[in-house]
PDB file of C-alpha atoms and ligand atoms in Angstrom:
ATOM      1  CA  UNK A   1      93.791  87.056 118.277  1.00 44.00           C
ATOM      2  CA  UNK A   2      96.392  89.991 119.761  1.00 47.00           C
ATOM      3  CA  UNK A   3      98.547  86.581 120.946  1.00 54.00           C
ATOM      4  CA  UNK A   4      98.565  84.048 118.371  1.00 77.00           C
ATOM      5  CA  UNK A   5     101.587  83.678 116.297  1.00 88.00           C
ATOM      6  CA  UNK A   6     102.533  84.908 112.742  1.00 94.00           C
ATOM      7  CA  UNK A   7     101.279  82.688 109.829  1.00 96.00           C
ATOM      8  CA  UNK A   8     103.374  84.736 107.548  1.00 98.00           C
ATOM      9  CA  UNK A   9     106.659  85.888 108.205  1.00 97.00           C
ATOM     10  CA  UNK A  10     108.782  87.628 105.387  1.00 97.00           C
ATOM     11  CA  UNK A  11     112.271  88.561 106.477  1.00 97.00           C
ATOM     12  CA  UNK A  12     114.538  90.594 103.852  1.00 96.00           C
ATOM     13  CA  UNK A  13     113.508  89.515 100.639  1.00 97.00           C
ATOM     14  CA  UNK A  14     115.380  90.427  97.826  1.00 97.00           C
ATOM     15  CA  UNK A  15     114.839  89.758  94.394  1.00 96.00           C
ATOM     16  CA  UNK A  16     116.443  91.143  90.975  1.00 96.00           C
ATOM     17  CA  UNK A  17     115.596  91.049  87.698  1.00 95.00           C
ATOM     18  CA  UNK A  18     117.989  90.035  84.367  1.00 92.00           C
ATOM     19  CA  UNK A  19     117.101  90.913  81.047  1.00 90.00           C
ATOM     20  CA  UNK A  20     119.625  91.760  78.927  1.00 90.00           C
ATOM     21  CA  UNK A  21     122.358  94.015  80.526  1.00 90.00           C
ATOM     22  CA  UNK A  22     119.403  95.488  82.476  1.00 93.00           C
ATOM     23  CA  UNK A  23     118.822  94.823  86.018  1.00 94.00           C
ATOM     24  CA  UNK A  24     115.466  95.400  88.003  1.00 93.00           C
ATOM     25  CA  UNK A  25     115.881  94.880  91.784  1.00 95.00           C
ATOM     26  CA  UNK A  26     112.570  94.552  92.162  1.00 96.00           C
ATOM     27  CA  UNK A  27     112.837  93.759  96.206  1.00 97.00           C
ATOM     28  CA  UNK A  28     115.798  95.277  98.467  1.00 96.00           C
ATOM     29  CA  UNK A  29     114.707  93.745 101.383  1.00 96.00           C
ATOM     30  CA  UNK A  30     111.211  93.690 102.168  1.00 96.00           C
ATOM     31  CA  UNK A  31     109.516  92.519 105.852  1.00 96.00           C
ATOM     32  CA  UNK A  32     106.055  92.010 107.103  1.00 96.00           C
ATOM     33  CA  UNK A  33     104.276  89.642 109.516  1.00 96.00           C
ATOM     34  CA  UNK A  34     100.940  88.789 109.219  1.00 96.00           C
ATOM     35  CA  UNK A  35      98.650  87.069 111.870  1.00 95.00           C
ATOM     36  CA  UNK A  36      95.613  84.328 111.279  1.00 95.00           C
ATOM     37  CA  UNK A  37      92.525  86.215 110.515  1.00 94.00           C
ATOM     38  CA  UNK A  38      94.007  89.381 109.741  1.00 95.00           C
ATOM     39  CA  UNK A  39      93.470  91.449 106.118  1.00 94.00           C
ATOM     40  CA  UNK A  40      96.533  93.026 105.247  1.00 95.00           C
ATOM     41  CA  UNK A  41      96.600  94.978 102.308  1.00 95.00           C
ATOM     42  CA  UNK A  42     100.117  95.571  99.853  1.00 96.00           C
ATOM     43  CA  UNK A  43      99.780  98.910  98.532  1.00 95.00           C
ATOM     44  CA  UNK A  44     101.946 100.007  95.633  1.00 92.00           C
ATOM     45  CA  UNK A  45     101.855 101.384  92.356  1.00 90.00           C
ATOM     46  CA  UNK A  46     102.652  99.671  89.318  1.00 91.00           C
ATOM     47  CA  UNK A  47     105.995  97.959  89.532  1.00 92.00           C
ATOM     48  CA  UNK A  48     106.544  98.492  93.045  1.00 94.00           C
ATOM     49  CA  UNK A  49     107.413  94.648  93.246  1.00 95.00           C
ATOM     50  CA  UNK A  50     103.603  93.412  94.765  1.00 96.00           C
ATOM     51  CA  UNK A  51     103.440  90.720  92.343  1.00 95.00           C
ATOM     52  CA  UNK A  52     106.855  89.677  93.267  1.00 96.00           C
ATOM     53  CA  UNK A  53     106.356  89.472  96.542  1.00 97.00           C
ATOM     54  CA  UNK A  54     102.677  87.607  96.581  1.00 97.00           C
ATOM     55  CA  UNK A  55     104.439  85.263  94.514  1.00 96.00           C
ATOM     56  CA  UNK A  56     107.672  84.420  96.762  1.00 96.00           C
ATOM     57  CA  UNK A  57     105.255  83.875  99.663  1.00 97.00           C
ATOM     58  CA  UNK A  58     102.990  81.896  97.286  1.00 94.00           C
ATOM     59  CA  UNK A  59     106.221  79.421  96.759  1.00 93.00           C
ATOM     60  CA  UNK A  60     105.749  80.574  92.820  1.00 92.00           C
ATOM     61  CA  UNK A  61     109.501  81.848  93.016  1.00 92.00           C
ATOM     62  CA  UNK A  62     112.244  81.566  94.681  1.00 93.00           C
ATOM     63  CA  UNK A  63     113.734  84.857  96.123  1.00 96.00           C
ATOM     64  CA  UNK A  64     117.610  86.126  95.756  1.00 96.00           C
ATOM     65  CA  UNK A  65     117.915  86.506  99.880  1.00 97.00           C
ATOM     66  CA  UNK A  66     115.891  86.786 102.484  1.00 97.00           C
ATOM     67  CA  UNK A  67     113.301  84.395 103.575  1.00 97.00           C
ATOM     68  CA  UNK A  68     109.187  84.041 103.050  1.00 97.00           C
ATOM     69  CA  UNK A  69     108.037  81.989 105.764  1.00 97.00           C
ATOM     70  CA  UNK A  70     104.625  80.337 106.013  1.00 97.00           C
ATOM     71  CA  UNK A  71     102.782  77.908 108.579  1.00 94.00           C
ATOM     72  CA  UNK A  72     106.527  78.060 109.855  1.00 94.00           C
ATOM     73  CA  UNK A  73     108.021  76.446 106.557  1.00 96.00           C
ATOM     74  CA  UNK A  74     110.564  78.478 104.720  1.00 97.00           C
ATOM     75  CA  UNK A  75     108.898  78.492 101.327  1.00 96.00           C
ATOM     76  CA  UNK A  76     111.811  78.857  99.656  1.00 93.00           C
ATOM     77  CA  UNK A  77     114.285  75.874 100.994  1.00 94.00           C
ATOM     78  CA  UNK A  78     111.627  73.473 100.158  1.00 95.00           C
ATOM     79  CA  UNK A  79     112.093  70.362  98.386  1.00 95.00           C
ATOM     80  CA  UNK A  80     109.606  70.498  95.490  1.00 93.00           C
ATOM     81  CA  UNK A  81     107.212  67.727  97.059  1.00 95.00           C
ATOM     82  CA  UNK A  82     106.948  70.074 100.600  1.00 95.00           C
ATOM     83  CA  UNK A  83     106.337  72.749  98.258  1.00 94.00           C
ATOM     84  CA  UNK A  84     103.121  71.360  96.406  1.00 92.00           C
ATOM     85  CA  UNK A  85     101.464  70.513  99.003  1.00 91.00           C
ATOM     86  CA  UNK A  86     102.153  74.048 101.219  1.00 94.00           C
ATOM     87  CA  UNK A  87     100.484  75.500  97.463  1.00 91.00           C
ATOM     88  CA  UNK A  88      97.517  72.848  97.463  1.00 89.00           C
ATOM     89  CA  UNK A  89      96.542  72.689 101.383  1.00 90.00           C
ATOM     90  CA  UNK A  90      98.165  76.334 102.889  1.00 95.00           C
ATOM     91  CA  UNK A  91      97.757  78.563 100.383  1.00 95.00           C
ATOM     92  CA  UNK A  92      94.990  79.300  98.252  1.00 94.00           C
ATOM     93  CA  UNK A  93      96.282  82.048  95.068  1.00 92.00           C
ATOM     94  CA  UNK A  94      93.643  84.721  93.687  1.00 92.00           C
ATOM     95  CA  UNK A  95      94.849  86.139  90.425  1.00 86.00           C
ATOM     96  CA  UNK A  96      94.344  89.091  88.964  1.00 79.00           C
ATOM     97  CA  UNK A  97      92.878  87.500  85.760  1.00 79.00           C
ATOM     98  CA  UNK A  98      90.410  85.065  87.633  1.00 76.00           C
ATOM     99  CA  UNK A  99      92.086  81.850  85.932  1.00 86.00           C
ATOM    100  CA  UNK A 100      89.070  79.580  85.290  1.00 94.00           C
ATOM    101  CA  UNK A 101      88.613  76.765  83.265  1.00 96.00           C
ATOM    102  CA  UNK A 102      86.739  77.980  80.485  1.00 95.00           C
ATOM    103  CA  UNK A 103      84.792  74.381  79.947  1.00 96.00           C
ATOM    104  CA  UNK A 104      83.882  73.764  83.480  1.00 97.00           C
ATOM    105  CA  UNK A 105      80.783  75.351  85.317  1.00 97.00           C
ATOM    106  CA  UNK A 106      81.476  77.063  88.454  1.00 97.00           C
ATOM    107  CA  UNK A 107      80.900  74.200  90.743  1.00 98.00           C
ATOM    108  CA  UNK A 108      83.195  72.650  88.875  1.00 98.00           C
ATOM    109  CA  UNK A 109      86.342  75.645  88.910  1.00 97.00           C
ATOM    110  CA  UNK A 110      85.693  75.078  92.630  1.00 97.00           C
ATOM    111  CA  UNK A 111      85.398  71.925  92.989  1.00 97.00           C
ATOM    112  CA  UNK A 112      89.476  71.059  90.967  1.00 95.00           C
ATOM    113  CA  UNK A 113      91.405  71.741  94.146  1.00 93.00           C
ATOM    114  CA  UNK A 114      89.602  69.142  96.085  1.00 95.00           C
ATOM    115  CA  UNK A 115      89.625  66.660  92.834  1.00 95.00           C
ATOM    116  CA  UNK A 116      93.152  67.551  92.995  1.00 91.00           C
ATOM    117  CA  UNK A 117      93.651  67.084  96.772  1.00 90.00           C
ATOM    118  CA  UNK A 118      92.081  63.387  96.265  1.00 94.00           C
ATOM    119  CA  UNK A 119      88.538  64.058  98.979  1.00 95.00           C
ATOM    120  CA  UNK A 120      85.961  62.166  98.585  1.00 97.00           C
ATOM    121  CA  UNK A 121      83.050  62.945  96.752  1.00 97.00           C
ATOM    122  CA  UNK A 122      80.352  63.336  99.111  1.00 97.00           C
ATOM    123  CA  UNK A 123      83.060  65.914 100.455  1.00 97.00           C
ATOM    124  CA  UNK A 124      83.428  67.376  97.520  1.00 97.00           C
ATOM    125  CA  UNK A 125      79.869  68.711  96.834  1.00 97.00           C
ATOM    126  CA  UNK A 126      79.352  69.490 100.195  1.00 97.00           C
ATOM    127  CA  UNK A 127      82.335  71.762 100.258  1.00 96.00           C
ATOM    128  CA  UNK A 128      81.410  73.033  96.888  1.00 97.00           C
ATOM    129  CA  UNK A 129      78.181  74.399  98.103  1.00 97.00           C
ATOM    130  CA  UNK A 130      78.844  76.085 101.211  1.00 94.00           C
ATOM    131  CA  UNK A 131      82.231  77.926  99.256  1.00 93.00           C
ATOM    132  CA  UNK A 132      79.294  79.165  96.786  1.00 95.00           C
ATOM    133  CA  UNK A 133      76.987  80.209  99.211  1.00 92.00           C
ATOM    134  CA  UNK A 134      79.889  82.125 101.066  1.00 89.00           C
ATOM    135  CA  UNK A 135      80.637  84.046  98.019  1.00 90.00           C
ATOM    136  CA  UNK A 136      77.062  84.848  96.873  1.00 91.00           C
ATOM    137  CA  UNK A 137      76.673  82.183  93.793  1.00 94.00           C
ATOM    138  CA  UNK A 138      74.419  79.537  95.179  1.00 95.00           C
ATOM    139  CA  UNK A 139      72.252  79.847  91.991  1.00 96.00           C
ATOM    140  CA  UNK A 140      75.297  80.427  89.532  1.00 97.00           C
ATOM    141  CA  UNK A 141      76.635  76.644  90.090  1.00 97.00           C
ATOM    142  CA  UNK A 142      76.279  75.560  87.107  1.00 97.00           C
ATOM    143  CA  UNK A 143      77.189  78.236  84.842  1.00 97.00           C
ATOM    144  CA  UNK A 144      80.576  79.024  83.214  1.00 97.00           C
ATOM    145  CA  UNK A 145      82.632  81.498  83.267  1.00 95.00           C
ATOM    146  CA  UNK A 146      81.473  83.298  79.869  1.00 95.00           C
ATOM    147  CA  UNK A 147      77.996  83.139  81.445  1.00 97.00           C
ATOM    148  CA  UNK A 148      79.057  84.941  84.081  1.00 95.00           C
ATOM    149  CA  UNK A 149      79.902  88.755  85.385  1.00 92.00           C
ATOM    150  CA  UNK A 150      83.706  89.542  86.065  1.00 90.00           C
ATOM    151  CA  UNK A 151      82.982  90.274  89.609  1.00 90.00           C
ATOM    152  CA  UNK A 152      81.223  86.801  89.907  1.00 92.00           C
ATOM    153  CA  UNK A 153      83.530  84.731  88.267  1.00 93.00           C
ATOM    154  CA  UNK A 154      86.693  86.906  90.809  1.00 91.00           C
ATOM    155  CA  UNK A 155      83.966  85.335  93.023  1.00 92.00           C
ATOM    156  CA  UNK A 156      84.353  81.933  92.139  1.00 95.00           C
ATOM    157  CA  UNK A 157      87.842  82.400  91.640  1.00 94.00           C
ATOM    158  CA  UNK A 158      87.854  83.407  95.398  1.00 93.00           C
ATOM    159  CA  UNK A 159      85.484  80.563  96.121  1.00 93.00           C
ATOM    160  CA  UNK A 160      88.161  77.922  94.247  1.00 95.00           C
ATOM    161  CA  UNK A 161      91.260  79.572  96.445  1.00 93.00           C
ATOM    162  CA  UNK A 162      89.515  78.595  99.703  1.00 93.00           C
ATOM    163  CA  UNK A 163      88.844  75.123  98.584  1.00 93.00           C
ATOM    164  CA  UNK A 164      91.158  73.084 100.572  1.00 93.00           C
ATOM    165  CA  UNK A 165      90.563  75.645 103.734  1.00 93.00           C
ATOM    166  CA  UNK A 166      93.911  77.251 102.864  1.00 95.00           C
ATOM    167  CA  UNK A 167      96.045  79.305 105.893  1.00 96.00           C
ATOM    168  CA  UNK A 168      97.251  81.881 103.688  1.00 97.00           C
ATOM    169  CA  UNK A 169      95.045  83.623 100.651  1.00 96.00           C
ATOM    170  CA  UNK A 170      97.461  85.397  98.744  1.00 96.00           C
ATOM    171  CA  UNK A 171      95.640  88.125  96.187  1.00 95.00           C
ATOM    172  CA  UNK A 172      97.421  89.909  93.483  1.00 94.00           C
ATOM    173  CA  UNK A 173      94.834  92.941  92.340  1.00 92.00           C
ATOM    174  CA  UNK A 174      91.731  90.611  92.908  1.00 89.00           C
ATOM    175  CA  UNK A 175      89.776  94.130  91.635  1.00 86.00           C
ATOM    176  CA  UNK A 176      92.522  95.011  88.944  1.00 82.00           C
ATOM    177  CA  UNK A 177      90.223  93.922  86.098  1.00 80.00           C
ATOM    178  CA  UNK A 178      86.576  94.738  87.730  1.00 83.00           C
ATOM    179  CA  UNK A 179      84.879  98.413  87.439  1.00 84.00           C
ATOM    180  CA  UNK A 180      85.029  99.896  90.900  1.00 83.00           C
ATOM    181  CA  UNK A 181      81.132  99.058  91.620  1.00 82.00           C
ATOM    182  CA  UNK A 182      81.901  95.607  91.557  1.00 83.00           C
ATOM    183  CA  UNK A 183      85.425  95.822  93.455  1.00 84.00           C
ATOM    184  CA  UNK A 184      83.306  97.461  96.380  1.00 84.00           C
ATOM    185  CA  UNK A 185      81.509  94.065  96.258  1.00 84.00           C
ATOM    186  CA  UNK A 186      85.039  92.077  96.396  1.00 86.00           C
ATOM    187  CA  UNK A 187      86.096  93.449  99.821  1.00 83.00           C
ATOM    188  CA  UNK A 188      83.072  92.585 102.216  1.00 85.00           C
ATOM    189  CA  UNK A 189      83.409  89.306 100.620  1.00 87.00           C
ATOM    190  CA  UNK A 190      87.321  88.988 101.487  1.00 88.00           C
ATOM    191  CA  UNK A 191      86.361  90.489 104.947  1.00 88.00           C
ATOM    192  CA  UNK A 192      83.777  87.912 105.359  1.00 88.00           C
ATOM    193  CA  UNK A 193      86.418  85.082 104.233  1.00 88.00           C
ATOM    194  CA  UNK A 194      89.005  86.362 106.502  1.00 90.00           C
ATOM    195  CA  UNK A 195      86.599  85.915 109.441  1.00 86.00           C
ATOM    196  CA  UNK A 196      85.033  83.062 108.736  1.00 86.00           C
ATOM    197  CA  UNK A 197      87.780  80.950 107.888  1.00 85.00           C
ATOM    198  CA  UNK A 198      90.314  82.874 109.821  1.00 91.00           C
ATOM    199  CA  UNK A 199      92.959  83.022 107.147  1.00 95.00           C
ATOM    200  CA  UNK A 200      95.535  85.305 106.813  1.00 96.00           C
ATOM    201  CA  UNK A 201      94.981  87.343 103.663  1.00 96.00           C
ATOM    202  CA  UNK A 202      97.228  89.222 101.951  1.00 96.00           C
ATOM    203  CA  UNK A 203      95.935  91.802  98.946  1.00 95.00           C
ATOM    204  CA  UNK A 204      97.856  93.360  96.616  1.00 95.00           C
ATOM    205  CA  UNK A 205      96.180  96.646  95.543  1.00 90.00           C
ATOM    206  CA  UNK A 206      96.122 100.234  94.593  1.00 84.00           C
ATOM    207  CA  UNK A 207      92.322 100.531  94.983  1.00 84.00           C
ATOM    208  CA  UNK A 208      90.612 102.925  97.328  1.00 83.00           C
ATOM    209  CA  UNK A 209      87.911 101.124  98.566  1.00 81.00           C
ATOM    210  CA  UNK A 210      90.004  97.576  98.987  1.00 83.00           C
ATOM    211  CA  UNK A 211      92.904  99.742 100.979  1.00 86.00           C
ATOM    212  CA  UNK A 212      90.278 101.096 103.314  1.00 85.00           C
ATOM    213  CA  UNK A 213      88.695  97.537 104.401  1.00 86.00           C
ATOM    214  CA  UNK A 214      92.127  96.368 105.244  1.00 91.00           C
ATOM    215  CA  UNK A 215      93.246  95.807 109.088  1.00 92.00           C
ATOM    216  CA  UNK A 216      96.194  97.318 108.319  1.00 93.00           C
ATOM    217  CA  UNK A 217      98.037  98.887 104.969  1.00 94.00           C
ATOM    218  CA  UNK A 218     101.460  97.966 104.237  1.00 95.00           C
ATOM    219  CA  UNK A 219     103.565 100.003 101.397  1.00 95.00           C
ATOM    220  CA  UNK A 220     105.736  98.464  99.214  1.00 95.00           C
ATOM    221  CA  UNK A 221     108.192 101.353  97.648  1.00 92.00           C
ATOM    222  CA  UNK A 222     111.613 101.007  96.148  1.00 87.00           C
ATOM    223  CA  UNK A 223     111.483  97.045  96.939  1.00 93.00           C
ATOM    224  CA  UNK A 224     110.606  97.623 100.834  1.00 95.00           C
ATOM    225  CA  UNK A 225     108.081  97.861 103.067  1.00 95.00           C
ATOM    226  CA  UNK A 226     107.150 101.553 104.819  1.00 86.00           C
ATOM    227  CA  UNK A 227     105.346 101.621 108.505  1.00 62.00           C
ATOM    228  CA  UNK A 228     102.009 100.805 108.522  1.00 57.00           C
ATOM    229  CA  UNK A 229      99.244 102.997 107.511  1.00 52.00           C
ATOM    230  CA  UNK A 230      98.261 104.870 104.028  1.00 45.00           C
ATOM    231  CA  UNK A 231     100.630 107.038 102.294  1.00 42.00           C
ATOM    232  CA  UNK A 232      99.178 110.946 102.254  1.00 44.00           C
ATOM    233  CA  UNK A 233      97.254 110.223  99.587  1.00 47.00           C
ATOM    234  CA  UNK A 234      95.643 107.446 101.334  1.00 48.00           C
ATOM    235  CA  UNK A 235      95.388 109.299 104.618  1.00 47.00           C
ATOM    236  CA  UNK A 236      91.338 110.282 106.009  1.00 52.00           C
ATOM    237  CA  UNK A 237      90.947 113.878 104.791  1.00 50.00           C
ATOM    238  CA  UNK A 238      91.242 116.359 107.323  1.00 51.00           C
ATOM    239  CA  UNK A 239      88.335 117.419 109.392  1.00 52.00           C
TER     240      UNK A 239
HETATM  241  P1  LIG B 301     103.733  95.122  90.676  1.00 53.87           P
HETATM  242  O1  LIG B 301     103.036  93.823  90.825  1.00 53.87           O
HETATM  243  O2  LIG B 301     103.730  95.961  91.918  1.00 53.87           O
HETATM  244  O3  LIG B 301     103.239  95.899  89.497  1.00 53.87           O
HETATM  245  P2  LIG B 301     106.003  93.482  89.895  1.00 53.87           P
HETATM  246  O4  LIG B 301     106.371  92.644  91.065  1.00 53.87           O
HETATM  247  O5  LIG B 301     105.224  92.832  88.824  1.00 53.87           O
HETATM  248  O6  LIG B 301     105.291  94.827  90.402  1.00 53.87           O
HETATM  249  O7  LIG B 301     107.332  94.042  89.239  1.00 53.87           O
HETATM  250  C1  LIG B 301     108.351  94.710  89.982  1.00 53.87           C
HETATM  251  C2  LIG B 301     109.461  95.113  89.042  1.00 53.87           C
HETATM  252  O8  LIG B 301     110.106  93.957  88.523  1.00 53.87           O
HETATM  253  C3  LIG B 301     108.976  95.907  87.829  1.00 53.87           C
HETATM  254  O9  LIG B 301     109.934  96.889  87.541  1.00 53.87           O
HETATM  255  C4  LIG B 301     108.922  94.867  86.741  1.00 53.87           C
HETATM  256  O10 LIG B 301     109.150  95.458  85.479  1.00 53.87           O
HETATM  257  C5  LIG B 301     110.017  93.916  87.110  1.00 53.87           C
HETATM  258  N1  LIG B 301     109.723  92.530  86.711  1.00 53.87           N
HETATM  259  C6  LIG B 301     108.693  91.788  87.174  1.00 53.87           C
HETATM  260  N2  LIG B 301     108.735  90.549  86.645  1.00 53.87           N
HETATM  261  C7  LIG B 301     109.816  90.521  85.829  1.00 53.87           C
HETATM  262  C8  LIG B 301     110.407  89.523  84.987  1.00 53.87           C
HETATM  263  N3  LIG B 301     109.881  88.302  84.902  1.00 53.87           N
HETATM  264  N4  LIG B 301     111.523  89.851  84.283  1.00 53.87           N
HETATM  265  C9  LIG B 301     112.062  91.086  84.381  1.00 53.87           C
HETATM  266  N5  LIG B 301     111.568  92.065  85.165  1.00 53.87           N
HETATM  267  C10 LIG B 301     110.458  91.791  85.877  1.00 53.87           C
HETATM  268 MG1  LIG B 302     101.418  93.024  89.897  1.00 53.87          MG
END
């Protein structure tokens, strides 16, 4: 895929922060590209600006300066109808907290983005049952998310994100709220995704195990992004 073209391109972002008297500048300018079918991890710790950032390519803010481009479009010059439908047909979110509807089964958390994107029924189910086959939850389908695990209903919140075949998968500490036997579970599955769909995915994350499935690391410190590769703490111990 060495020649195909960027699906995300992030030039300069800036973005600060207003409460009160304070000011955070949360980005001073940060860059990345990111190709179709590659899994590019954001490392940073807490408040390093990766939620920020996810969310000005995810056309959930708008940024200071700078530009988030995706598919091409400059996310944030869009006029608000361009905008909802790069969220509903380019880029499928993951959250942190997996988001589901509380009353709906999982078939049916997966199944609101295509309600939403007006396919046809027949469509629907079909899609519905090869997204939770491809995450592992063939036999969950009908229960909801209180009858389910945390790392199974990240799954189906994974499952819901890739709906409507999304370019971009934008995922802001999909392990964050998972013990770290079930986040090792998380990353084959985004592998798997990123390959099978050839999306471009983008994972915010401080954990180990996610960092080390990644094609490449990116580090987001004071509001920019290092070279690639881990940080020393990140590094392969030395033989
Ligand atoms: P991360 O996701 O890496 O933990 P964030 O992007 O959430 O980092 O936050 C980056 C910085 O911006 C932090 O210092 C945070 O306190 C600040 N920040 C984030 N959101 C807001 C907000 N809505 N209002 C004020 N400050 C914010
Ligand atoms: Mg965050």
């Amino acid at each position: 895929m060495s020649g195909s073209d960027p699906m995300v391109v992030v030039d300069g972002l800036t973005t600060t922060y207003r409460t009160g008297r304070t000011e955070v500048r949360a980005l001073r300018g940060a860059s990345l590209s990111a190709r179709p079918g590659e899994l590019v991890a954001i490392n940073g710790r807490s408040g390093s600006g990766k939620t920020t950032l996810l969310n000005l390519i995810g056309g959930l803010d708008v940024p200071d300066s700078g530009t988030a481009r995706v598919d091409g479009r400059d996310v944030g010059a869009l006029a608000e109808d361009d905008l909802l439908s790069l969220r509903r047909d380019v880029i499928g979110f993951v959250f942190q907290s997996h988001g589901l509807i509380p009353v709906l089964s999982a078939a049916e958390n997966v199944e609101v983005p295509l309600r939403l994107a007006r396919r046809p029924a027949a469509e629907r189910a079909e899609r519905v049952r090869v997204l939770l086959s491809l995450v592992g939850l063939r036999e969950h389908a009908e229960q909801r998310p209180y009858e389910l695990s945390g790392g199974q209903r990240q799954r189906v919140a994974i499952a819901r994100a890739l709906a409507n075949r999304p370019r971009v998968l934008p995922a802001d500490e999909p392990t964050g709220r998972l013990d770290s036997e079930t986040a090792a579970t998380i990353m084959p599955l985004l592998r798997a995704v990123v390959r099978g769909e050839n999306v471009t995915a983008l994972v915010a994350t401080h954990d180990r195990v996610l960092l080390g499935a990644a094609d490449r690391v990116l580090n987001l410190r004071d509001g920019v992004i290092a070279e690639t590769g881990g940080p020393p703490e990140f590094s392969p111990p030395p033989h």
